[in-house]
Short mmCIF file of N, CA and C in Angstrom, two decimals:
data_model
loop_
_atom_site.label_atom_id
_atom_site.label_comp_id
_atom_site.label_asym_id
_atom_site.label_seq_id
_atom_site.Cartn_x
_atom_site.Cartn_y
_atom_site.Cartn_z
N ASN H 1 72.78 1.89 -73.90
CA ASN H 1 72.45 3.29 -74.02
C ASN H 1 71.03 3.46 -74.60
N THR H 2 70.68 2.65 -75.57
CA THR H 2 69.33 2.68 -76.14
C THR H 2 68.32 2.26 -75.08
N MET H 3 68.71 1.30 -74.26
CA MET H 3 67.84 0.82 -73.19
C MET H 3 67.61 1.93 -72.16
N THR H 4 68.64 2.71 -71.85
CA THR H 4 68.51 3.81 -70.89
C THR H 4 67.58 4.88 -71.45
N LYS H 5 67.69 5.20 -72.76
CA LYS H 5 66.82 6.19 -73.39
C LYS H 5 65.37 5.72 -73.36
N THR H 6 65.14 4.45 -73.60
CA THR H 6 63.79 3.89 -73.58
C THR H 6 63.21 3.97 -72.18
N ARG H 7 64.02 3.65 -71.17
CA ARG H 7 63.55 3.75 -69.78
C ARG H 7 63.20 5.19 -69.42
N ASN H 8 64.05 6.13 -69.83
CA ASN H 8 63.79 7.54 -69.55
C ASN H 8 62.49 8.00 -70.23
N LYS H 9 62.28 7.56 -71.48
CA LYS H 9 61.04 7.91 -72.19
C LYS H 9 59.83 7.33 -71.46
N LEU H 10 59.96 6.10 -70.98
CA LEU H 10 58.86 5.48 -70.25
C LEU H 10 58.58 6.20 -68.95
N LYS H 11 59.65 6.63 -68.26
CA LYS H 11 59.47 7.39 -67.02
C LYS H 11 58.75 8.71 -67.29
N ILE H 12 59.19 9.40 -68.35
CA ILE H 12 58.56 10.68 -68.70
C ILE H 12 57.11 10.47 -69.09
N MET H 13 56.83 9.43 -69.87
CA MET H 13 55.45 9.13 -70.27
C MET H 13 54.61 8.78 -69.04
N GLY H 14 55.20 8.06 -68.10
CA GLY H 14 54.50 7.71 -66.86
C GLY H 14 54.17 8.95 -66.04
N LEU H 15 55.14 9.89 -65.96
CA LEU H 15 54.91 11.14 -65.23
C LEU H 15 53.82 11.98 -65.91
N VAL H 16 53.86 12.05 -67.24
CA VAL H 16 52.84 12.80 -67.98
C VAL H 16 51.46 12.17 -67.76
N LEU H 17 51.39 10.86 -67.82
CA LEU H 17 50.13 10.15 -67.60
C LEU H 17 49.61 10.40 -66.18
N ALA H 18 50.50 10.35 -65.19
CA ALA H 18 50.10 10.61 -63.81
C ALA H 18 49.58 12.04 -63.66
N LEU H 19 50.26 12.99 -64.32
CA LEU H 19 49.84 14.39 -64.28
C LEU H 19 48.46 14.56 -64.92
N VAL H 20 48.24 13.93 -66.05
CA VAL H 20 46.94 14.00 -66.73
C VAL H 20 45.85 13.42 -65.84
N MET H 21 46.15 12.32 -65.17
CA MET H 21 45.16 11.69 -64.28
C MET H 21 44.85 12.60 -63.10
N MET H 22 45.87 13.27 -62.54
CA MET H 22 45.63 14.17 -61.41
C MET H 22 44.77 15.35 -61.84
N VAL H 23 45.04 15.92 -63.00
CA VAL H 23 44.25 17.04 -63.51
C VAL H 23 42.81 16.59 -63.74
N SER H 24 42.64 15.40 -64.27
CA SER H 24 41.29 14.87 -64.49
C SER H 24 40.56 14.70 -63.18
N LEU H 25 41.25 14.17 -62.17
CA LEU H 25 40.62 13.98 -60.86
C LEU H 25 40.26 15.32 -60.24
N LEU H 26 41.13 16.32 -60.37
CA LEU H 26 40.82 17.65 -59.83
C LEU H 26 39.59 18.21 -60.52
N GLY H 27 39.46 18.02 -61.82
CA GLY H 27 38.26 18.44 -62.53
C GLY H 27 37.04 17.73 -62.01
N LEU H 28 37.15 16.45 -61.70
CA LEU H 28 36.04 15.68 -61.16
C LEU H 28 35.64 16.20 -59.80
N PHE H 29 36.64 16.52 -58.96
CA PHE H 29 36.33 17.05 -57.64
C PHE H 29 35.63 18.39 -57.74
N SER H 30 36.04 19.24 -58.66
CA SER H 30 35.37 20.53 -58.76
C SER H 30 33.96 20.36 -59.28
N LEU H 31 33.71 19.39 -60.15
CA LEU H 31 32.34 19.11 -60.59
C LEU H 31 31.50 18.62 -59.43
N THR H 32 32.08 17.79 -58.59
CA THR H 32 31.35 17.28 -57.44
C THR H 32 30.99 18.42 -56.50
N ALA H 33 31.90 19.34 -56.25
CA ALA H 33 31.62 20.46 -55.36
C ALA H 33 30.52 21.35 -55.93
N SER H 34 30.53 21.58 -57.24
CA SER H 34 29.51 22.40 -57.86
C SER H 34 28.15 21.72 -57.77
N ALA H 35 28.13 20.41 -57.87
CA ALA H 35 26.87 19.68 -57.83
C ALA H 35 26.20 19.81 -56.46
N ALA H 36 26.96 20.14 -55.42
CA ALA H 36 26.41 20.25 -54.07
C ALA H 36 25.69 21.57 -53.85
N ALA H 37 25.85 22.52 -54.75
CA ALA H 37 25.21 23.82 -54.59
C ALA H 37 23.69 23.67 -54.65
N ALA H 38 23.00 24.39 -53.78
CA ALA H 38 21.54 24.37 -53.76
C ALA H 38 21.01 25.28 -54.87
N ALA H 39 20.00 24.81 -55.58
CA ALA H 39 19.40 25.61 -56.65
C ALA H 39 18.61 26.76 -56.04
N ASP H 40 18.53 27.88 -56.76
CA ASP H 40 17.73 29.00 -56.28
C ASP H 40 16.31 28.54 -56.01
N PHE H 41 15.69 29.11 -54.99
CA PHE H 41 14.37 28.67 -54.54
C PHE H 41 13.54 29.91 -54.25
N THR H 42 12.45 30.11 -54.98
CA THR H 42 11.61 31.29 -54.82
C THR H 42 10.31 30.92 -54.12
N VAL H 43 9.96 31.69 -53.10
CA VAL H 43 8.72 31.49 -52.35
C VAL H 43 8.05 32.84 -52.10
N THR H 44 6.77 32.78 -51.77
CA THR H 44 6.03 33.98 -51.39
C THR H 44 6.01 34.05 -49.87
N ILE H 45 6.34 35.23 -49.34
CA ILE H 45 6.40 35.39 -47.88
C ILE H 45 5.16 36.12 -47.36
N ASP H 46 5.11 36.39 -46.06
CA ASP H 46 3.96 36.98 -45.39
C ASP H 46 3.54 38.33 -45.95
N THR H 47 4.43 39.06 -46.55
CA THR H 47 4.11 40.38 -47.11
C THR H 47 3.50 40.29 -48.50
N GLY H 48 3.45 39.06 -49.06
CA GLY H 48 2.95 38.87 -50.42
C GLY H 48 4.03 38.97 -51.48
N GLU H 49 5.24 39.31 -51.07
CA GLU H 49 6.36 39.44 -52.00
C GLU H 49 7.00 38.09 -52.28
N SER H 50 7.59 37.96 -53.46
CA SER H 50 8.38 36.77 -53.80
C SER H 50 9.82 37.01 -53.41
N VAL H 51 10.40 36.05 -52.71
CA VAL H 51 11.80 36.15 -52.29
C VAL H 51 12.52 34.91 -52.79
N THR H 52 13.69 35.10 -53.35
CA THR H 52 14.49 33.99 -53.86
C THR H 52 15.63 33.70 -52.90
N LEU H 53 15.64 32.47 -52.39
CA LEU H 53 16.76 32.00 -51.56
C LEU H 53 17.88 31.56 -52.49
N LYS H 54 19.12 31.92 -52.15
CA LYS H 54 20.28 31.58 -52.98
C LYS H 54 21.37 30.95 -52.13
N ASP H 55 22.14 30.11 -52.77
CA ASP H 55 23.33 29.51 -52.17
C ASP H 55 24.52 30.13 -52.87
N THR H 56 24.86 31.36 -52.49
CA THR H 56 25.87 32.13 -53.23
C THR H 56 27.27 31.55 -53.15
N ASP H 57 27.59 30.85 -52.06
CA ASP H 57 28.93 30.27 -51.94
C ASP H 57 28.96 28.78 -52.30
N ALA H 58 27.87 28.27 -52.86
CA ALA H 58 27.79 26.90 -53.37
C ALA H 58 28.20 25.84 -52.35
N ASP H 59 27.78 26.04 -51.09
CA ASP H 59 28.12 25.05 -50.05
C ASP H 59 26.93 24.17 -49.65
N GLY H 60 25.80 24.30 -50.37
CA GLY H 60 24.64 23.49 -50.07
C GLY H 60 23.73 24.10 -49.01
N TYR H 61 24.01 25.33 -48.58
CA TYR H 61 23.21 26.03 -47.58
C TYR H 61 22.66 27.32 -48.18
N TYR H 62 21.36 27.54 -48.02
CA TYR H 62 20.80 28.81 -48.46
C TYR H 62 21.29 29.92 -47.53
N ASP H 63 21.73 31.02 -48.11
CA ASP H 63 22.27 32.15 -47.36
C ASP H 63 21.11 33.03 -46.88
N ILE H 64 21.09 33.31 -45.58
CA ILE H 64 20.01 34.08 -44.98
C ILE H 64 20.64 35.28 -44.27
N GLY H 65 20.45 36.46 -44.87
CA GLY H 65 21.07 37.66 -44.31
C GLY H 65 20.09 38.78 -44.05
N THR H 66 18.80 38.55 -44.37
CA THR H 66 17.77 39.57 -44.13
C THR H 66 16.55 38.91 -43.49
N ALA H 67 15.68 39.75 -42.91
CA ALA H 67 14.44 39.23 -42.33
C ALA H 67 13.60 38.55 -43.41
N ASP H 68 13.51 39.14 -44.59
CA ASP H 68 12.71 38.53 -45.67
C ASP H 68 13.26 37.16 -46.06
N GLU H 69 14.58 37.01 -46.07
CA GLU H 69 15.16 35.69 -46.39
C GLU H 69 14.87 34.68 -45.28
N LEU H 70 14.84 35.13 -44.03
CA LEU H 70 14.48 34.23 -42.93
C LEU H 70 13.03 33.78 -43.07
N TYR H 71 12.13 34.70 -43.40
CA TYR H 71 10.73 34.36 -43.63
C TYR H 71 10.59 33.43 -44.84
N ALA H 72 11.40 33.66 -45.87
CA ALA H 72 11.37 32.80 -47.06
C ALA H 72 11.82 31.39 -46.71
N PHE H 73 12.85 31.28 -45.87
CA PHE H 73 13.32 29.95 -45.46
C PHE H 73 12.22 29.22 -44.70
N ALA H 74 11.54 29.93 -43.80
CA ALA H 74 10.42 29.33 -43.05
C ALA H 74 9.31 28.90 -44.01
N ALA H 75 8.97 29.75 -44.97
CA ALA H 75 7.91 29.42 -45.93
C ALA H 75 8.29 28.20 -46.76
N ALA H 76 9.57 28.09 -47.14
CA ALA H 76 10.03 26.94 -47.93
C ALA H 76 9.90 25.65 -47.13
N VAL H 77 10.38 25.67 -45.89
CA VAL H 77 10.31 24.47 -45.04
C VAL H 77 8.86 24.10 -44.77
N ASN H 78 8.03 25.09 -44.49
CA ASN H 78 6.63 24.84 -44.13
C ASN H 78 5.76 24.45 -45.32
N SER H 79 6.35 24.44 -46.51
CA SER H 79 5.62 23.96 -47.69
C SER H 79 6.29 22.70 -48.23
N GLU H 80 6.66 21.80 -47.32
CA GLU H 80 7.15 20.45 -47.61
C GLU H 80 8.63 20.35 -47.96
N ASN H 81 9.39 21.41 -47.92
CA ASN H 81 10.83 21.35 -48.23
C ASN H 81 11.61 21.24 -46.94
N THR H 82 11.40 20.17 -46.22
CA THR H 82 11.91 20.02 -44.86
C THR H 82 13.38 19.61 -44.79
N ASP H 83 13.99 19.35 -45.94
CA ASP H 83 15.38 18.88 -45.94
C ASP H 83 16.36 19.88 -46.54
N ILE H 84 16.01 21.17 -46.56
CA ILE H 84 16.93 22.18 -47.07
C ILE H 84 17.77 22.73 -45.92
N ASN H 85 19.00 23.13 -46.23
CA ASN H 85 19.91 23.69 -45.24
C ASN H 85 19.89 25.21 -45.32
N GLY H 86 20.11 25.86 -44.18
CA GLY H 86 20.19 27.32 -44.16
C GLY H 86 21.33 27.77 -43.29
N GLU H 87 21.89 28.94 -43.60
CA GLU H 87 22.95 29.53 -42.79
C GLU H 87 22.76 31.03 -42.72
N LEU H 88 22.90 31.56 -41.50
CA LEU H 88 22.84 33.01 -41.35
C LEU H 88 24.15 33.62 -41.82
N THR H 89 24.04 34.71 -42.58
CA THR H 89 25.22 35.40 -43.06
C THR H 89 25.38 36.77 -42.41
N ALA H 90 24.40 37.13 -41.57
CA ALA H 90 24.42 38.43 -40.88
C ALA H 90 23.47 38.35 -39.69
N ASN H 91 23.58 39.33 -38.79
CA ASN H 91 22.58 39.46 -37.74
C ASN H 91 21.29 39.96 -38.37
N ILE H 92 20.17 39.41 -37.92
CA ILE H 92 18.87 39.76 -38.52
C ILE H 92 17.99 40.41 -37.46
N VAL H 93 17.41 41.55 -37.81
CA VAL H 93 16.44 42.24 -36.95
C VAL H 93 15.10 42.20 -37.68
N VAL H 94 14.12 41.51 -37.08
CA VAL H 94 12.79 41.43 -37.67
C VAL H 94 11.96 42.63 -37.22
N ASN H 95 11.90 42.86 -35.92
CA ASN H 95 11.20 44.00 -35.33
C ASN H 95 12.14 44.64 -34.31
N GLU H 96 12.01 45.94 -34.13
CA GLU H 96 12.80 46.61 -33.11
C GLU H 96 11.95 46.88 -31.88
N ASN H 97 12.59 46.88 -30.71
CA ASN H 97 11.94 47.22 -29.45
C ASN H 97 10.72 46.37 -29.13
N VAL H 98 10.83 45.07 -29.35
CA VAL H 98 9.73 44.15 -29.04
C VAL H 98 9.50 44.09 -27.53
N LEU H 99 10.59 44.13 -26.78
CA LEU H 99 10.49 44.05 -25.32
C LEU H 99 10.85 45.38 -24.68
N THR H 100 10.24 45.64 -23.53
CA THR H 100 10.60 46.81 -22.74
C THR H 100 11.84 46.47 -21.91
N ALA H 101 12.34 47.44 -21.18
CA ALA H 101 13.55 47.23 -20.37
C ALA H 101 13.36 46.12 -19.33
N ASP H 102 12.12 45.93 -18.84
CA ASP H 102 11.90 44.88 -17.84
C ASP H 102 11.55 43.52 -18.47
N GLY H 103 11.61 43.41 -19.80
CA GLY H 103 11.40 42.13 -20.47
C GLY H 103 9.97 41.81 -20.83
N THR H 104 9.06 42.76 -20.68
CA THR H 104 7.66 42.52 -21.07
C THR H 104 7.42 43.04 -22.48
N LEU H 105 6.31 42.62 -23.07
CA LEU H 105 5.95 43.04 -24.43
C LEU H 105 5.77 44.55 -24.48
N ASN H 106 6.34 45.16 -25.48
CA ASN H 106 6.26 46.60 -25.68
C ASN H 106 4.97 46.91 -26.45
N GLY H 107 3.93 47.36 -25.73
CA GLY H 107 2.63 47.66 -26.36
C GLY H 107 1.80 46.40 -26.51
N ASP H 108 0.87 46.45 -27.47
CA ASP H 108 -0.03 45.30 -27.66
C ASP H 108 0.44 44.38 -28.79
N GLY H 109 1.55 44.70 -29.43
CA GLY H 109 2.10 43.86 -30.50
C GLY H 109 1.51 44.10 -31.87
N SER H 110 0.51 44.96 -31.97
CA SER H 110 -0.19 45.15 -33.25
C SER H 110 0.70 45.76 -34.34
N THR H 111 1.78 46.41 -33.96
CA THR H 111 2.66 47.03 -34.97
C THR H 111 3.81 46.12 -35.38
N PHE H 112 3.91 44.94 -34.76
CA PHE H 112 5.04 44.05 -35.05
C PHE H 112 4.71 43.07 -36.17
N ARG H 113 5.71 42.75 -36.92
CA ARG H 113 5.59 41.71 -37.95
C ARG H 113 5.56 40.36 -37.25
N ALA H 114 4.50 39.60 -37.48
CA ALA H 114 4.34 38.31 -36.81
C ALA H 114 5.24 37.25 -37.45
N TRP H 115 5.71 36.35 -36.61
CA TRP H 115 6.60 35.27 -37.03
C TRP H 115 5.82 33.97 -37.23
N THR H 116 6.20 33.20 -38.23
CA THR H 116 5.71 31.83 -38.41
C THR H 116 6.92 30.92 -38.25
N PRO H 117 6.93 30.06 -37.22
CA PRO H 117 8.10 29.21 -36.95
C PRO H 117 8.50 28.34 -38.13
N ILE H 118 9.78 28.02 -38.18
CA ILE H 118 10.33 27.13 -39.21
C ILE H 118 10.01 25.70 -38.78
N GLY H 119 9.21 25.00 -39.58
CA GLY H 119 8.82 23.62 -39.26
C GLY H 119 7.62 23.61 -38.34
N ASN H 120 6.79 22.59 -38.53
CA ASN H 120 5.57 22.45 -37.73
C ASN H 120 5.26 20.96 -37.56
N GLU H 121 4.12 20.66 -36.97
CA GLU H 121 3.77 19.26 -36.71
C GLU H 121 3.71 18.45 -37.99
N GLU H 122 3.17 19.04 -39.05
CA GLU H 122 3.04 18.34 -40.33
C GLU H 122 4.37 18.26 -41.09
N PHE H 123 5.12 19.34 -41.09
CA PHE H 123 6.38 19.41 -41.84
C PHE H 123 7.52 19.76 -40.89
N GLN H 124 8.02 18.78 -40.16
CA GLN H 124 9.14 19.00 -39.26
C GLN H 124 10.40 19.33 -40.06
N PHE H 125 11.26 20.18 -39.46
CA PHE H 125 12.54 20.51 -40.08
C PHE H 125 13.51 19.37 -39.86
N TYR H 126 14.11 18.83 -40.94
CA TYR H 126 14.97 17.66 -40.85
C TYR H 126 16.43 17.92 -41.20
N SER H 127 16.80 19.13 -41.50
CA SER H 127 18.14 19.36 -42.03
C SER H 127 19.01 20.16 -41.07
N THR H 128 19.89 21.02 -41.60
CA THR H 128 20.82 21.77 -40.77
C THR H 128 20.60 23.27 -40.94
N PHE H 129 20.60 23.96 -39.81
CA PHE H 129 20.54 25.42 -39.80
C PHE H 129 21.73 25.90 -38.99
N ASP H 130 22.63 26.63 -39.64
CA ASP H 130 23.85 27.12 -39.00
C ASP H 130 23.75 28.63 -38.83
N GLY H 131 23.66 29.07 -37.57
CA GLY H 131 23.59 30.50 -37.29
C GLY H 131 24.92 31.20 -37.47
N ASP H 132 26.00 30.43 -37.51
CA ASP H 132 27.35 30.97 -37.69
C ASP H 132 27.65 32.10 -36.69
N GLY H 133 27.08 31.98 -35.48
CA GLY H 133 27.34 32.94 -34.41
C GLY H 133 26.51 34.21 -34.49
N HIS H 134 25.59 34.28 -35.45
CA HIS H 134 24.76 35.48 -35.62
C HIS H 134 23.53 35.45 -34.73
N THR H 135 22.90 36.62 -34.59
CA THR H 135 21.67 36.73 -33.80
C THR H 135 20.47 36.98 -34.70
N VAL H 136 19.33 36.51 -34.20
CA VAL H 136 18.03 36.87 -34.76
C VAL H 136 17.34 37.63 -33.64
N SER H 137 16.89 38.83 -33.92
CA SER H 137 16.22 39.60 -32.87
C SER H 137 14.88 40.12 -33.36
N GLY H 138 13.99 40.32 -32.39
CA GLY H 138 12.70 40.92 -32.70
C GLY H 138 11.65 39.98 -33.25
N LEU H 139 11.77 38.67 -32.99
CA LEU H 139 10.68 37.78 -33.41
C LEU H 139 9.47 38.06 -32.53
N TYR H 140 8.29 37.99 -33.15
CA TYR H 140 7.06 38.22 -32.40
C TYR H 140 6.05 37.15 -32.79
N PHE H 141 5.65 36.34 -31.82
CA PHE H 141 4.61 35.33 -32.02
C PHE H 141 3.71 35.38 -30.80
N ASN H 142 2.41 35.59 -31.01
CA ASN H 142 1.49 35.75 -29.89
C ASN H 142 0.16 35.08 -30.23
N ASN H 143 0.06 33.78 -29.91
CA ASN H 143 -1.18 33.05 -30.14
C ASN H 143 -1.27 31.94 -29.11
N SER H 144 -2.10 32.15 -28.11
CA SER H 144 -2.20 31.18 -27.01
C SER H 144 -2.96 29.91 -27.39
N TYR H 145 -3.39 29.79 -28.65
CA TYR H 145 -4.08 28.59 -29.12
C TYR H 145 -3.21 27.72 -30.01
N THR H 146 -1.97 28.11 -30.21
CA THR H 146 -1.07 27.39 -31.11
C THR H 146 0.10 26.81 -30.35
N GLY H 147 0.47 25.58 -30.70
CA GLY H 147 1.63 24.93 -30.09
C GLY H 147 2.77 24.80 -31.09
N GLU H 148 3.90 24.30 -30.59
CA GLU H 148 5.11 24.10 -31.40
C GLU H 148 5.59 25.42 -31.99
N VAL H 149 5.97 26.34 -31.09
CA VAL H 149 6.42 27.65 -31.55
C VAL H 149 7.77 28.03 -30.95
N GLY H 150 8.52 28.75 -31.73
CA GLY H 150 9.85 29.25 -31.40
C GLY H 150 10.45 29.73 -32.70
N LEU H 151 11.74 29.96 -32.74
CA LEU H 151 12.38 30.22 -34.04
C LEU H 151 12.07 29.03 -34.94
N PHE H 152 12.20 27.82 -34.38
CA PHE H 152 11.78 26.59 -35.05
C PHE H 152 10.59 26.04 -34.30
N GLY H 153 9.59 25.57 -35.03
CA GLY H 153 8.41 24.99 -34.40
C GLY H 153 8.63 23.55 -33.99
N SER H 154 9.09 22.73 -34.95
CA SER H 154 9.24 21.31 -34.68
C SER H 154 10.41 20.74 -35.49
N LEU H 155 11.25 19.94 -34.80
CA LEU H 155 12.42 19.33 -35.44
C LEU H 155 12.20 17.84 -35.65
N GLY H 156 12.75 17.34 -36.76
CA GLY H 156 12.79 15.91 -37.02
C GLY H 156 14.07 15.31 -36.46
N THR H 157 14.21 14.01 -36.56
CA THR H 157 15.33 13.28 -35.95
C THR H 157 16.69 13.70 -36.47
N SER H 158 16.82 14.04 -37.73
CA SER H 158 18.14 14.36 -38.28
C SER H 158 18.44 15.86 -38.28
N ALA H 159 17.61 16.66 -37.64
CA ALA H 159 17.80 18.11 -37.63
C ALA H 159 18.99 18.52 -36.77
N THR H 160 19.70 19.55 -37.21
CA THR H 160 20.77 20.16 -36.44
C THR H 160 20.60 21.67 -36.48
N ILE H 161 20.50 22.27 -35.30
CA ILE H 161 20.45 23.72 -35.17
C ILE H 161 21.70 24.11 -34.38
N GLN H 162 22.52 25.00 -34.94
CA GLN H 162 23.77 25.33 -34.26
C GLN H 162 24.12 26.80 -34.39
N ASP H 163 24.79 27.29 -33.36
CA ASP H 163 25.42 28.62 -33.35
C ASP H 163 24.48 29.77 -33.71
N VAL H 164 23.25 29.73 -33.20
CA VAL H 164 22.31 30.84 -33.43
C VAL H 164 21.87 31.39 -32.09
N ARG H 165 21.68 32.70 -32.04
CA ARG H 165 21.26 33.37 -30.82
C ARG H 165 19.94 34.10 -31.10
N LEU H 166 18.98 33.97 -30.20
CA LEU H 166 17.70 34.66 -30.33
C LEU H 166 17.61 35.67 -29.20
N VAL H 167 17.41 36.95 -29.55
CA VAL H 167 17.35 38.01 -28.55
C VAL H 167 16.17 38.94 -28.80
N ASN H 168 15.79 39.69 -27.75
CA ASN H 168 14.74 40.70 -27.83
C ASN H 168 13.52 40.21 -28.60
N SER H 169 13.02 39.03 -28.24
CA SER H 169 11.89 38.43 -28.94
C SER H 169 10.78 38.05 -27.97
N TYR H 170 9.56 37.98 -28.50
CA TYR H 170 8.39 37.64 -27.69
C TYR H 170 7.70 36.46 -28.36
N ILE H 171 7.65 35.32 -27.65
CA ILE H 171 7.03 34.12 -28.20
C ILE H 171 6.07 33.57 -27.17
N LEU H 172 4.77 33.57 -27.50
CA LEU H 172 3.74 33.06 -26.62
C LEU H 172 2.89 32.06 -27.40
N GLY H 173 2.71 30.88 -26.85
CA GLY H 173 1.89 29.86 -27.49
C GLY H 173 1.20 29.01 -26.45
N GLN H 174 0.48 27.99 -26.91
CA GLN H 174 -0.30 27.15 -26.01
C GLN H 174 0.57 26.09 -25.32
N GLN H 175 1.35 25.37 -26.09
CA GLN H 175 2.20 24.30 -25.56
C GLN H 175 3.39 24.11 -26.50
N LYS H 176 4.41 23.43 -25.99
CA LYS H 176 5.64 23.20 -26.76
C LYS H 176 6.16 24.52 -27.32
N VAL H 177 6.50 25.41 -26.38
CA VAL H 177 6.97 26.76 -26.72
C VAL H 177 8.41 26.90 -26.25
N GLY H 178 9.27 27.42 -27.10
CA GLY H 178 10.66 27.66 -26.73
C GLY H 178 11.22 28.81 -27.53
N GLY H 179 12.37 29.28 -27.15
CA GLY H 179 13.01 30.35 -27.92
C GLY H 179 13.57 29.83 -29.22
N ILE H 180 14.49 28.87 -29.13
CA ILE H 180 15.10 28.30 -30.33
C ILE H 180 14.18 27.28 -30.97
N VAL H 181 13.64 26.34 -30.18
CA VAL H 181 12.79 25.27 -30.71
C VAL H 181 11.62 25.03 -29.76
N GLY H 182 10.42 24.93 -30.32
CA GLY H 182 9.25 24.61 -29.53
C GLY H 182 9.15 23.12 -29.22
N ASN H 183 9.27 22.28 -30.25
CA ASN H 183 9.12 20.84 -30.08
C ASN H 183 10.34 20.12 -30.66
N ASN H 184 11.09 19.48 -29.76
CA ASN H 184 12.22 18.66 -30.20
C ASN H 184 12.02 17.22 -29.72
N GLY H 185 10.78 16.76 -29.81
CA GLY H 185 10.45 15.41 -29.37
C GLY H 185 11.12 14.33 -30.19
N SER H 186 11.58 14.66 -31.37
CA SER H 186 12.27 13.68 -32.23
C SER H 186 13.77 13.67 -32.00
N ALA H 187 14.23 14.41 -31.02
CA ALA H 187 15.64 14.44 -30.62
C ALA H 187 16.57 14.97 -31.69
N GLY H 188 16.20 16.09 -32.31
CA GLY H 188 17.13 16.80 -33.18
C GLY H 188 18.27 17.34 -32.33
N LYS H 189 19.34 17.76 -32.98
CA LYS H 189 20.54 18.20 -32.27
C LYS H 189 20.58 19.74 -32.23
N ILE H 190 20.68 20.29 -31.02
CA ILE H 190 20.78 21.73 -30.85
C ILE H 190 22.08 22.02 -30.10
N THR H 191 22.99 22.78 -30.73
CA THR H 191 24.27 23.04 -30.09
C THR H 191 24.64 24.52 -30.17
N ASN H 192 25.25 25.00 -29.10
CA ASN H 192 25.81 26.35 -29.02
C ASN H 192 24.80 27.43 -29.42
N CYS H 193 23.58 27.31 -28.89
CA CYS H 193 22.52 28.29 -29.15
C CYS H 193 22.08 28.91 -27.84
N TYR H 194 21.50 30.10 -27.88
CA TYR H 194 20.87 30.64 -26.69
C TYR H 194 19.72 31.54 -27.03
N ASN H 195 18.86 31.74 -26.03
CA ASN H 195 17.69 32.60 -26.14
C ASN H 195 17.74 33.56 -24.98
#
């Protein structure tokens, strides 16, 4: 009978120890998930304003839900931060009525906010951009002396662009021009996108 009580105590102690270990491991996993969150990142955009990119859901992707945040993401990548991730959280309209009904440029473009592609020859984009099925509309780029232009200018080998749609946009350049990506010579991965 004493032996049975000792065994029961050992079983209970073993269960308590296992429970403590599971709780500790769960705490470790939550610390690991928090560590993956991207730190806030502040850049100056084309308007001269400072914009802070945030990873509000702590998934390692900067949340992009406005035109200013899209410009901030481009500015961050184009200033040597080529390995940051971004995700669209909403449809973004940069300019309205960029194209006429027949698909030509509406006017001379002087009233449109000009676009600077994400990534370039010097600083190729190397990370992941997830459009999450959203659209970017109204991009305007018009410089026949510049190459590597599109929503993205140039991709590196490990780049992934997925689930983004580009509509009602005007992009004109010298060479390596595309809607989603101008230069993908490094064989980045582009999936489920359209222009």
